[in-house]
CSV table of C-alpha atoms and ligand atoms in Angstrom, one decimal:
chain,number,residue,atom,x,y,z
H,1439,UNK,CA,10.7,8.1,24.3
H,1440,UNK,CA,9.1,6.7,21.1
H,1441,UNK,CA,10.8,8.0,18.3
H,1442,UNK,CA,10.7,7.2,14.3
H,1443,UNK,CA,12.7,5.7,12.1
H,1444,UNK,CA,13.5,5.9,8.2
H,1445,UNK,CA,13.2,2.5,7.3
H,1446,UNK,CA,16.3,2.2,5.3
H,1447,UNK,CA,15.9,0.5,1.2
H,1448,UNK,CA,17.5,-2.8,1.2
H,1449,UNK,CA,18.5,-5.2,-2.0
H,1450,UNK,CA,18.7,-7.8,0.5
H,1451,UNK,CA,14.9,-8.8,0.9
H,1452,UNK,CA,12.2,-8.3,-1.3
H,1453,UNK,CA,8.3,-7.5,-1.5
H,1454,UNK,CA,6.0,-9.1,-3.9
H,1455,UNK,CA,2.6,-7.4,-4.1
H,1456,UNK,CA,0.6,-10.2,-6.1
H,1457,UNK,CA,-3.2,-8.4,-7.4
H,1458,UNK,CA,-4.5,-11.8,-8.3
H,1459,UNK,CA,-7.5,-10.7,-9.5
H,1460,UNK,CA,-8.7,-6.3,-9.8
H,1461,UNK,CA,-12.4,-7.5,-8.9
H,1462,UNK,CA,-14.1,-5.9,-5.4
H,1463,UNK,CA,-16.9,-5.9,-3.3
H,1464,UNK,CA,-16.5,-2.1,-2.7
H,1465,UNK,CA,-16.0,1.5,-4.3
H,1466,UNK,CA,-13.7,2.9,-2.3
H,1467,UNK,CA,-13.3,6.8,-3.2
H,1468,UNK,CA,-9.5,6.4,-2.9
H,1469,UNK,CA,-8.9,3.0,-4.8
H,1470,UNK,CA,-6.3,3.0,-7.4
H,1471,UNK,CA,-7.4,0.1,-9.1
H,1472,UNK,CA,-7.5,0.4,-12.8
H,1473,UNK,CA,-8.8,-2.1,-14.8
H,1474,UNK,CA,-7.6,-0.5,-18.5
H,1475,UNK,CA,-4.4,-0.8,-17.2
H,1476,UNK,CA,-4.3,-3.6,-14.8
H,1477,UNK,CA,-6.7,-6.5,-16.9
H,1478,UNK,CA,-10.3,-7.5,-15.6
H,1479,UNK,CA,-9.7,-11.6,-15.0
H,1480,UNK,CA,-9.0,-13.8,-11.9
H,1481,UNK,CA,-5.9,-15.5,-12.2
H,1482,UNK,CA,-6.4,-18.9,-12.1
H,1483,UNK,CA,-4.9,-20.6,-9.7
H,1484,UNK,CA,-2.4,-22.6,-12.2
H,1485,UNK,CA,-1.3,-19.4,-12.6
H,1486,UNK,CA,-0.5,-17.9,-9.4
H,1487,UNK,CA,1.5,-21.2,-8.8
H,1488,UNK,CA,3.6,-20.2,-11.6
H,1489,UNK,CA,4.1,-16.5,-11.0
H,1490,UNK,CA,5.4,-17.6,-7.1
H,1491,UNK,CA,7.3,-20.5,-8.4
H,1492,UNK,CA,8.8,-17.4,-10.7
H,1493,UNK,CA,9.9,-15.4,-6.9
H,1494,UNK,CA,11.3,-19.0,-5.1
H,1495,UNK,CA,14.6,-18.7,-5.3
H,1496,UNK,CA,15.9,-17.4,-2.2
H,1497,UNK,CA,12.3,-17.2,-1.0
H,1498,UNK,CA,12.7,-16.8,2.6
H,1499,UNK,CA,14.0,-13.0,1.8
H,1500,UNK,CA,11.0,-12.6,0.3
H,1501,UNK,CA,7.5,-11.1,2.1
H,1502,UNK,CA,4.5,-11.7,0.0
H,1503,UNK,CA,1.7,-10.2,0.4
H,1504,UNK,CA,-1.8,-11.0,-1.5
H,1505,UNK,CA,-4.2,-8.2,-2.8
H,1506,UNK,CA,-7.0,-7.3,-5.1
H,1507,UNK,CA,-9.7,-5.7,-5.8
H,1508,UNK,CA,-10.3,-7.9,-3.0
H,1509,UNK,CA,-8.5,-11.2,-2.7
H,1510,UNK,CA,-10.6,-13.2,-0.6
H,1511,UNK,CA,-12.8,-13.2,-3.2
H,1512,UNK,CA,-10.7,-15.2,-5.4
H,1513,UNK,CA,-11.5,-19.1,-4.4
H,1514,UNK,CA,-8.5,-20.6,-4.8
H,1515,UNK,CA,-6.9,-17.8,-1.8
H,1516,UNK,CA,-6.6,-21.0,0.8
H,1517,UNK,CA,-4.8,-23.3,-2.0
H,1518,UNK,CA,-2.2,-20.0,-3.3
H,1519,UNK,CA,-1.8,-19.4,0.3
H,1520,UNK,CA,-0.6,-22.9,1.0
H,1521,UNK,CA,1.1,-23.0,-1.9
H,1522,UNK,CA,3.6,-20.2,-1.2
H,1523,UNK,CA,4.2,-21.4,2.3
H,1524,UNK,CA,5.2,-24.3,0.9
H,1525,UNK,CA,7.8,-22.7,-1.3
H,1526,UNK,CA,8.8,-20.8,2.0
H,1527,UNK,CA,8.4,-17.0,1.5
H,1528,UNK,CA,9.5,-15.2,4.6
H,1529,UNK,CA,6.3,-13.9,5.5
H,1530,UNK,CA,2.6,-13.8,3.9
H,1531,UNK,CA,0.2,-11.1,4.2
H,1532,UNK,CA,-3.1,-10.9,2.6
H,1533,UNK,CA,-4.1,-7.4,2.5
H,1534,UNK,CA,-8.2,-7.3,2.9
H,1535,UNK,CA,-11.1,-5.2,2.8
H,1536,UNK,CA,-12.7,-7.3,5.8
H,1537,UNK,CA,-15.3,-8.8,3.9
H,1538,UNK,CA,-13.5,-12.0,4.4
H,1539,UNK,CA,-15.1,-14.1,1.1
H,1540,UNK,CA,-15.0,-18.0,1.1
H,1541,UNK,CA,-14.6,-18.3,4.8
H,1542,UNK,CA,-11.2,-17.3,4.3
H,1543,UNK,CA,-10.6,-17.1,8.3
H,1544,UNK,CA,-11.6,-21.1,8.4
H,1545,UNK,CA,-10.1,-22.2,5.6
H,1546,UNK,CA,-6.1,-20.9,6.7
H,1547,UNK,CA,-4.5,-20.8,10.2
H,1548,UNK,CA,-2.4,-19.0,11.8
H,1549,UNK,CA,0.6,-21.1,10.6
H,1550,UNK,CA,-0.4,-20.2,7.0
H,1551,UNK,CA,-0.8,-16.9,7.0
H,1552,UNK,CA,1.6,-14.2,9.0
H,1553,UNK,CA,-0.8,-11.1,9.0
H,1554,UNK,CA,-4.4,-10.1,7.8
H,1555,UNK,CA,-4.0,-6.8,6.7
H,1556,UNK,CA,-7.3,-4.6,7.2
H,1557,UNK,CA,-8.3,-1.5,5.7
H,1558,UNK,CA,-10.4,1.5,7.4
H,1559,UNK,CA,-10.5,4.8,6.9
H,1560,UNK,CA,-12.0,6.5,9.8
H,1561,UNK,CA,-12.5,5.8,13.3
H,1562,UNK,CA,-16.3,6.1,13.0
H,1563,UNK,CA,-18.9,4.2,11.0
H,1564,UNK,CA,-19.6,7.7,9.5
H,1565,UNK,CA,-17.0,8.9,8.4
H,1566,UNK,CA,-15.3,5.3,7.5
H,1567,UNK,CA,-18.7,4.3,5.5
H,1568,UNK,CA,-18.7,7.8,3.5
H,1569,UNK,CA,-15.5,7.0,2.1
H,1570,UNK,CA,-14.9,3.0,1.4
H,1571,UNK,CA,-19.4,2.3,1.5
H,1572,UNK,CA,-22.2,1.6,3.7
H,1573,UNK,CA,-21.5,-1.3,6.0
H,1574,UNK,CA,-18.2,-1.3,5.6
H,1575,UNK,CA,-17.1,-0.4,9.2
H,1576,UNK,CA,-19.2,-2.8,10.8
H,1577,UNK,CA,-18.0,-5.6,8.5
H,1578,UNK,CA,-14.3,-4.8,9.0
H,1579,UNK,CA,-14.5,-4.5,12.5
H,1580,UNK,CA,-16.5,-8.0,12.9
H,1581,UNK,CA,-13.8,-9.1,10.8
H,1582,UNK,CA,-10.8,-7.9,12.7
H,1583,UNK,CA,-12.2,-9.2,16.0
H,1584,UNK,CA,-12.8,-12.9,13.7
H,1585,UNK,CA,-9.3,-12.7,12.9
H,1586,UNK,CA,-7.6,-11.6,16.2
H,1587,UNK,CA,-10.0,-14.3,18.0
H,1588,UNK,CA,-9.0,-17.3,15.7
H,1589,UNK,CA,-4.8,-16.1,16.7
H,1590,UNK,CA,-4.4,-14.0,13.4
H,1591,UNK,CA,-1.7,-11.4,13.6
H,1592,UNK,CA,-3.5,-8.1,12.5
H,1593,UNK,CA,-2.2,-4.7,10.9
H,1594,UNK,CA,-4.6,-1.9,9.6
H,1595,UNK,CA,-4.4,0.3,6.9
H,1596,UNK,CA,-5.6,3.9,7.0
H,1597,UNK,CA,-5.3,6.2,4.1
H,1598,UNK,CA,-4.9,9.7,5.4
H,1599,UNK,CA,-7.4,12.4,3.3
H,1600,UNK,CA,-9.2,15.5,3.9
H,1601,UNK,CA,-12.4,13.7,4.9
H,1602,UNK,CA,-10.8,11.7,7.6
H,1603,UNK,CA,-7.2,13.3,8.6
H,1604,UNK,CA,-9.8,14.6,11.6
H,1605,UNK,CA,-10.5,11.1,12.6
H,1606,UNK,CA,-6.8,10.0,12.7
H,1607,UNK,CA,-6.0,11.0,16.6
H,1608,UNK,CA,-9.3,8.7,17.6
H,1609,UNK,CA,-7.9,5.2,15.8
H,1610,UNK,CA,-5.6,4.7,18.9
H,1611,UNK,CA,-8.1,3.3,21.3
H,1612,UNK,CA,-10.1,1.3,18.5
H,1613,UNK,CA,-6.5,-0.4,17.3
H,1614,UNK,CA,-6.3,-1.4,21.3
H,1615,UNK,CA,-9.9,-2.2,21.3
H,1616,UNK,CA,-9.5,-4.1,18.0
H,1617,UNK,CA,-6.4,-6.1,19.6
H,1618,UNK,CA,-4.3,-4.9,16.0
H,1619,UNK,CA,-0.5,-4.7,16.3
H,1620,UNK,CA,0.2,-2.4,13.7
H,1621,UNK,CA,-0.7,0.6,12.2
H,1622,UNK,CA,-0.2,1.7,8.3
H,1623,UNK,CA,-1.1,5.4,7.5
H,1624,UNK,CA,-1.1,6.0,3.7
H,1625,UNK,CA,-1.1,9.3,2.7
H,1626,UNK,CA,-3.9,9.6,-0.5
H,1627,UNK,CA,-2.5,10.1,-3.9
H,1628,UNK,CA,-3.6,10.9,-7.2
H,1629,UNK,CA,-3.6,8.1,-8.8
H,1630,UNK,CA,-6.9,5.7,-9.6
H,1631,UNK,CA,-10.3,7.4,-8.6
H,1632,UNK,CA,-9.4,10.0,-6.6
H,1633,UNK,CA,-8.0,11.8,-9.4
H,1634,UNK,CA,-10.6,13.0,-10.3
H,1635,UNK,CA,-13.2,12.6,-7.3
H,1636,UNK,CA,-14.3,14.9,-5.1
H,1637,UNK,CA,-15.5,15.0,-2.0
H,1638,UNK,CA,-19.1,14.6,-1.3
H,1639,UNK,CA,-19.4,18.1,0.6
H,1640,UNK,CA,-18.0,21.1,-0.9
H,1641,UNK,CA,-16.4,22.2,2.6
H,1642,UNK,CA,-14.1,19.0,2.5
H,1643,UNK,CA,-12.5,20.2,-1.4
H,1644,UNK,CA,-10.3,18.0,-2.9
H,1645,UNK,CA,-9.2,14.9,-0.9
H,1646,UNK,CA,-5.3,15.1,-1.2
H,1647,UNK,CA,-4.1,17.2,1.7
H,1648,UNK,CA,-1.5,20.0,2.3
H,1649,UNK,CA,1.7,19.6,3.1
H,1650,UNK,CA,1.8,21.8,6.5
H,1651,UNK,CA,-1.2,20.0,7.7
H,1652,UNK,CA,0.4,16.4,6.8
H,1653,UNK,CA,3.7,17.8,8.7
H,1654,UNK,CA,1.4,19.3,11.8
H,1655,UNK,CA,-0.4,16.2,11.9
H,1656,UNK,CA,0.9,13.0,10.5
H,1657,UNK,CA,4.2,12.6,12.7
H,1658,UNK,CA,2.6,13.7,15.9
H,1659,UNK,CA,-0.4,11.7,16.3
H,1660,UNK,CA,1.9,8.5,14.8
H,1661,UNK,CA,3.8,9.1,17.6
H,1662,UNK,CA,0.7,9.2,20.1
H,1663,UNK,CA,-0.9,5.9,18.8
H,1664,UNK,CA,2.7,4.1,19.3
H,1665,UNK,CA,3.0,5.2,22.8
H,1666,UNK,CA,-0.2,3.2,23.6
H,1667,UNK,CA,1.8,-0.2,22.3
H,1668,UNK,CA,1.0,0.0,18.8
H,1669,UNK,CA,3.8,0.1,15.7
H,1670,UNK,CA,3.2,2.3,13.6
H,1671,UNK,CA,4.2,3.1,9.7
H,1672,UNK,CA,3.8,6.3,7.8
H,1673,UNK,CA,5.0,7.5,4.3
H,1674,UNK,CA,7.7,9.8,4.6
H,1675,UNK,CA,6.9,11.9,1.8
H,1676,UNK,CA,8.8,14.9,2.4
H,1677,UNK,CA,13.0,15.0,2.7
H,1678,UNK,CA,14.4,17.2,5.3
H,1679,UNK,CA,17.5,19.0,3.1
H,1680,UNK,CA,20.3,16.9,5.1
H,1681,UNK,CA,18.0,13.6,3.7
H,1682,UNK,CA,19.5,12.2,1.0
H,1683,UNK,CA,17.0,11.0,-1.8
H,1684,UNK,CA,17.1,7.4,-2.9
H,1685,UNK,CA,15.1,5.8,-5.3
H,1686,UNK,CA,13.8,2.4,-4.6
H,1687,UNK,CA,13.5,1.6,-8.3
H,1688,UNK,CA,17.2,1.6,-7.6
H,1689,UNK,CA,18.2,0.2,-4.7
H,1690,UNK,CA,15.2,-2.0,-3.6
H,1691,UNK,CA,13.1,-5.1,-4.6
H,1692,UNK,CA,9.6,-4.2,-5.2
H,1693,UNK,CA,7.3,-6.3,-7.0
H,1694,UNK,CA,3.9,-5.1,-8.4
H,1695,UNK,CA,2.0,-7.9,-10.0
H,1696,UNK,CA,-0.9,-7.3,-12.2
H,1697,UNK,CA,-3.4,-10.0,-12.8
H,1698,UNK,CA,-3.0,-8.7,-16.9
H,1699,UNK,CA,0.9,-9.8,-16.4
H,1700,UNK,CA,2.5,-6.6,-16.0
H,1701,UNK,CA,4.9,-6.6,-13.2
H,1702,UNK,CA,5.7,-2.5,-12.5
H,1703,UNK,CA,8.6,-1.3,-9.8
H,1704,UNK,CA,7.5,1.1,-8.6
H,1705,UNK,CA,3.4,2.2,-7.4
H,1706,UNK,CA,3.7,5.6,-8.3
H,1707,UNK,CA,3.9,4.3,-12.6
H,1708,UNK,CA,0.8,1.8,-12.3
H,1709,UNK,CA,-1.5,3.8,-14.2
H,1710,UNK,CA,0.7,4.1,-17.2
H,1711,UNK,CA,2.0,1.4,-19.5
H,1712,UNK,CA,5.3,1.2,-18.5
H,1713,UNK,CA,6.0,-1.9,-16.3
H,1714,UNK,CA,9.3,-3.4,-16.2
H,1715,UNK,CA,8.4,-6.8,-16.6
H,1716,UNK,CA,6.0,-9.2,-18.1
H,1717,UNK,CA,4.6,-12.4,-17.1
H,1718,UNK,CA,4.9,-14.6,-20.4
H,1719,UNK,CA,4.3,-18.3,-19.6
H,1720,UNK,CA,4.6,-17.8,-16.3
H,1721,UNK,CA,8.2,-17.0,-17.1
H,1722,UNK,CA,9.0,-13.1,-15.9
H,1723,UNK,CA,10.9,-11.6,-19.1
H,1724,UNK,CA,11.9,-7.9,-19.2
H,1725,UNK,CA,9.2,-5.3,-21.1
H,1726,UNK,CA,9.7,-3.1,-24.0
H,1727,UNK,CA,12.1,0.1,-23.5
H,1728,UNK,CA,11.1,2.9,-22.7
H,1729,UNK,CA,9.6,2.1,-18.8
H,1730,UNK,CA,10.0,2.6,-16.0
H,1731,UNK,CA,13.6,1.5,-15.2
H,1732,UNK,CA,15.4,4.5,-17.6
H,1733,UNK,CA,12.7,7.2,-15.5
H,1734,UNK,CA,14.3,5.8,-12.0
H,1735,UNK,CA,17.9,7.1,-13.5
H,1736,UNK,CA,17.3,10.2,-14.1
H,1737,UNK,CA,18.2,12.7,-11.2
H,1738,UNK,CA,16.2,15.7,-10.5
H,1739,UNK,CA,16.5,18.2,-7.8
H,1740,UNK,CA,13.1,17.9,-7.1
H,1741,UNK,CA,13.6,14.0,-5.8
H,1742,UNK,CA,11.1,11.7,-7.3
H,1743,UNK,CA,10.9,11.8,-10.8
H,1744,UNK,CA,7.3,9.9,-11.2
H,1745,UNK,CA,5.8,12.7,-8.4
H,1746,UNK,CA,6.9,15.0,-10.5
H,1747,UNK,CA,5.4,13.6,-13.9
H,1748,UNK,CA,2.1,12.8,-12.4
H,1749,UNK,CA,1.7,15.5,-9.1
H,1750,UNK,CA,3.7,18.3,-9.8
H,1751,UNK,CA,1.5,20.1,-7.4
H,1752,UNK,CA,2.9,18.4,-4.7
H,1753,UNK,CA,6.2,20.7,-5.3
H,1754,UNK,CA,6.7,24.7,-4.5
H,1755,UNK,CA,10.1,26.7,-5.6
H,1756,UNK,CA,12.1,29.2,-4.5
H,1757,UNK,CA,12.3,32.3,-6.3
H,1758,UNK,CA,15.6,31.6,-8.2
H,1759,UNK,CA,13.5,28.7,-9.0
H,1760,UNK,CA,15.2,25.9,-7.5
H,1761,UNK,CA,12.9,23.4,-4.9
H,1762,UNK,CA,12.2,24.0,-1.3
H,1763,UNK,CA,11.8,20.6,-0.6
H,1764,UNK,CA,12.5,17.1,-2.2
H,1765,UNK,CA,9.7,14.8,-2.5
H,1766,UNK,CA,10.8,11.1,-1.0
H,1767,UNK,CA,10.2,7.8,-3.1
H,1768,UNK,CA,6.6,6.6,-2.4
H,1769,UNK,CA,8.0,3.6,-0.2
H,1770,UNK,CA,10.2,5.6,2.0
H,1771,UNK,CA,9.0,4.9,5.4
H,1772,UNK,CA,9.2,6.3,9.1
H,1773,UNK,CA,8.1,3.6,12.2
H,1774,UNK,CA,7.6,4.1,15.5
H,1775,UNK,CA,8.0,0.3,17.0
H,1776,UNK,CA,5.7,-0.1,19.9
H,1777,UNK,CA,7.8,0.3,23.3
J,2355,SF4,S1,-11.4,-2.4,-1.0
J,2355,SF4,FE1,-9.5,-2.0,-2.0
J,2355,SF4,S2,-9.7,-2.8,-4.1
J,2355,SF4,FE2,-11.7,-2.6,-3.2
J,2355,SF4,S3,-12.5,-0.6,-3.8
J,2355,SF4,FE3,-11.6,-0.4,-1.8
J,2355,SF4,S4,-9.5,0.3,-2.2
J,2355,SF4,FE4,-10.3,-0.6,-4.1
J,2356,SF4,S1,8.0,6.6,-6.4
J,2356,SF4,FE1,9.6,7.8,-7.4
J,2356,SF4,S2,11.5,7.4,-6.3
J,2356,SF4,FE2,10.0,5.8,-5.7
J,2356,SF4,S3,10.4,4.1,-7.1
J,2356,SF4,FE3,8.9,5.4,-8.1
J,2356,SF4,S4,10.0,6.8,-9.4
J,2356,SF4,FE4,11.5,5.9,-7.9
């Protein structure tokens, strides 16, 4: 029996998420990329070697993973790469659109880099080119089988919506197909563009989904692609009442690095300007008060503080008006692990 698992927050390892540049090949309708609030430039690469040398102590508790925009465009990807195995991270990711710039898949090996990280968001060219642009399937999927051919370790990323939740039960025999080991479901939020997009046909609405239809879905057809061998991840999102609520502002180590400098906590504050930290000569130095660190203290019965800011539609009430539900922290996760 494949069941999940809340992937518990821990102080004892830590994520970097280094954007080291906001530029893309793509529009994807879902991207929450946000270049008022997250700078325009490429880092140079003098830079990035500061900012890792910033996260070496204890680095082998540390997974990095490298994103944009799209960070195989940046040209000095290979040399950053290199440059953090050197100062021994536990893991490296590079999270990619599979466009693959700069002969990326050439210019690293499997020693370098643990897992290329590919986004798709529908098991079909149709749906999957409607949402992230024409081509893209057919480039990501030449991509992945690049990657898995040369020895890469491969995960993909699929960010559940109205216009593809559909779709979701059909990415089990492409992830075999595709030789991927495992499987990231993202639930859309409302942060970046599709805040205020819509979807292209009027039947489809609004692309967040429903609760009920996240909980009829989501869980079950995780639990259908591990079965066939594959790990999967999904968002928890919704606390059972026994669950207790945990922020991971709090009790985890999340890094959020903007190419501008700003280094935010947690994803759910990236569109305001109210990061934790700074970059200042490659040194990182605490920001200004109020941020984000005095919202993670305060305790709501609603759960997440941010969710409730920023998607209050996301909670009901009871009539004496107190919640039905909490809302998890964005990074709470369940997995299946492939049997
Ligand atoms: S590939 Fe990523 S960075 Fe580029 S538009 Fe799509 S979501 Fe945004
Ligand atoms: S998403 Fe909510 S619970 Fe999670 S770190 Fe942000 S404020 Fe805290």
């Amino acid at each position: 029996m494949t069941l999940p698992q809340t992937v518990a927050f821990s102080r004892n390892s830590a994520n970097v998420f280094f954007h080291i540049l906001t530029q893309c090949n793509l529009k994807c309708r879902h991207c929450y990329i946000n270049p008022q609030q997250h700078g325009q430039n490429t880092l140079p690469l003098s830079s990035i070697v500061g900012w890792l040398e910033a996260f070496s102590e204890n680095s082998h508790t540390k997974n990095l993973i490298f994103l944009g925009g799209e960070p195989t465009l940046h040209p000095d990807l290979p040399a950053a790469i290199r440059h953090a195995r050197r100062l021994g991270f536990g893991s490296i990711t590079v999270d990619t659109n599979g466009y693959l710039f700069h002969d990326i898949l050439d210019r690293t090996d499997p020693g370098e880099v643990d897992v290329f990280s590919f986004s798709l968001d529908g098991a079909t060219r149709a749906t999957n080119d409607r949402i992230r642009g024409d081509g893209s399937f057919d480039t990501c999927v030449a991509g992945i089988r690049k990657a898995v051919s040369k020895g890469f370790d491969t995960s993909l990323i699929y960010t559940v919506s109205r216009a593809n939740i559909e779709e979701l039960k059909e990415m089990a025999p492409l992830l075999k197909n595709l030789g991927v080991g495992r499987f990231f479901i993202q639930i859309i939020g409302l942060r970046g563009r599709s805040a205020s997009q819509k979807s292209e046909t009027a039947s489809e609405g609004i692309l967040q989904i429903e609760r009920q239809q996240w909980l009829d879905t989501v869980p079950r057809i995780a639990r259908m692609i591990a079965e066939s061998g594959i790990t999967v991840s999904y968002p928890k999102v919704f606390l059972n009442p026994d669950e207790k609520f945990e922020c991971a502002g709090l009790v985890a180590d999340n890094y959020f690095i903007f190419p501008n400098g700003r280094v935010y906590r947690c994803p759910l504050c990236e569109d305001f300007p109210v990061h934790s930290l700074d970059f200042k000569e490659n040194q990182l130095v605490p920001a200004a008060k109020l941020n984000e660190s005095d919202f993670f203290q305060l305790n709501i019965p609603e759960g997440c503080v941010m969710n409730k800011l920023i998607q209050p539609q996301n909670l009901s009430y009871r009539q004496d008006g107190t919640p039905e539900y909490k809302i998890a922290c964005c990074l709470l996760k369940e997995e299946i692990r492939r049997e």
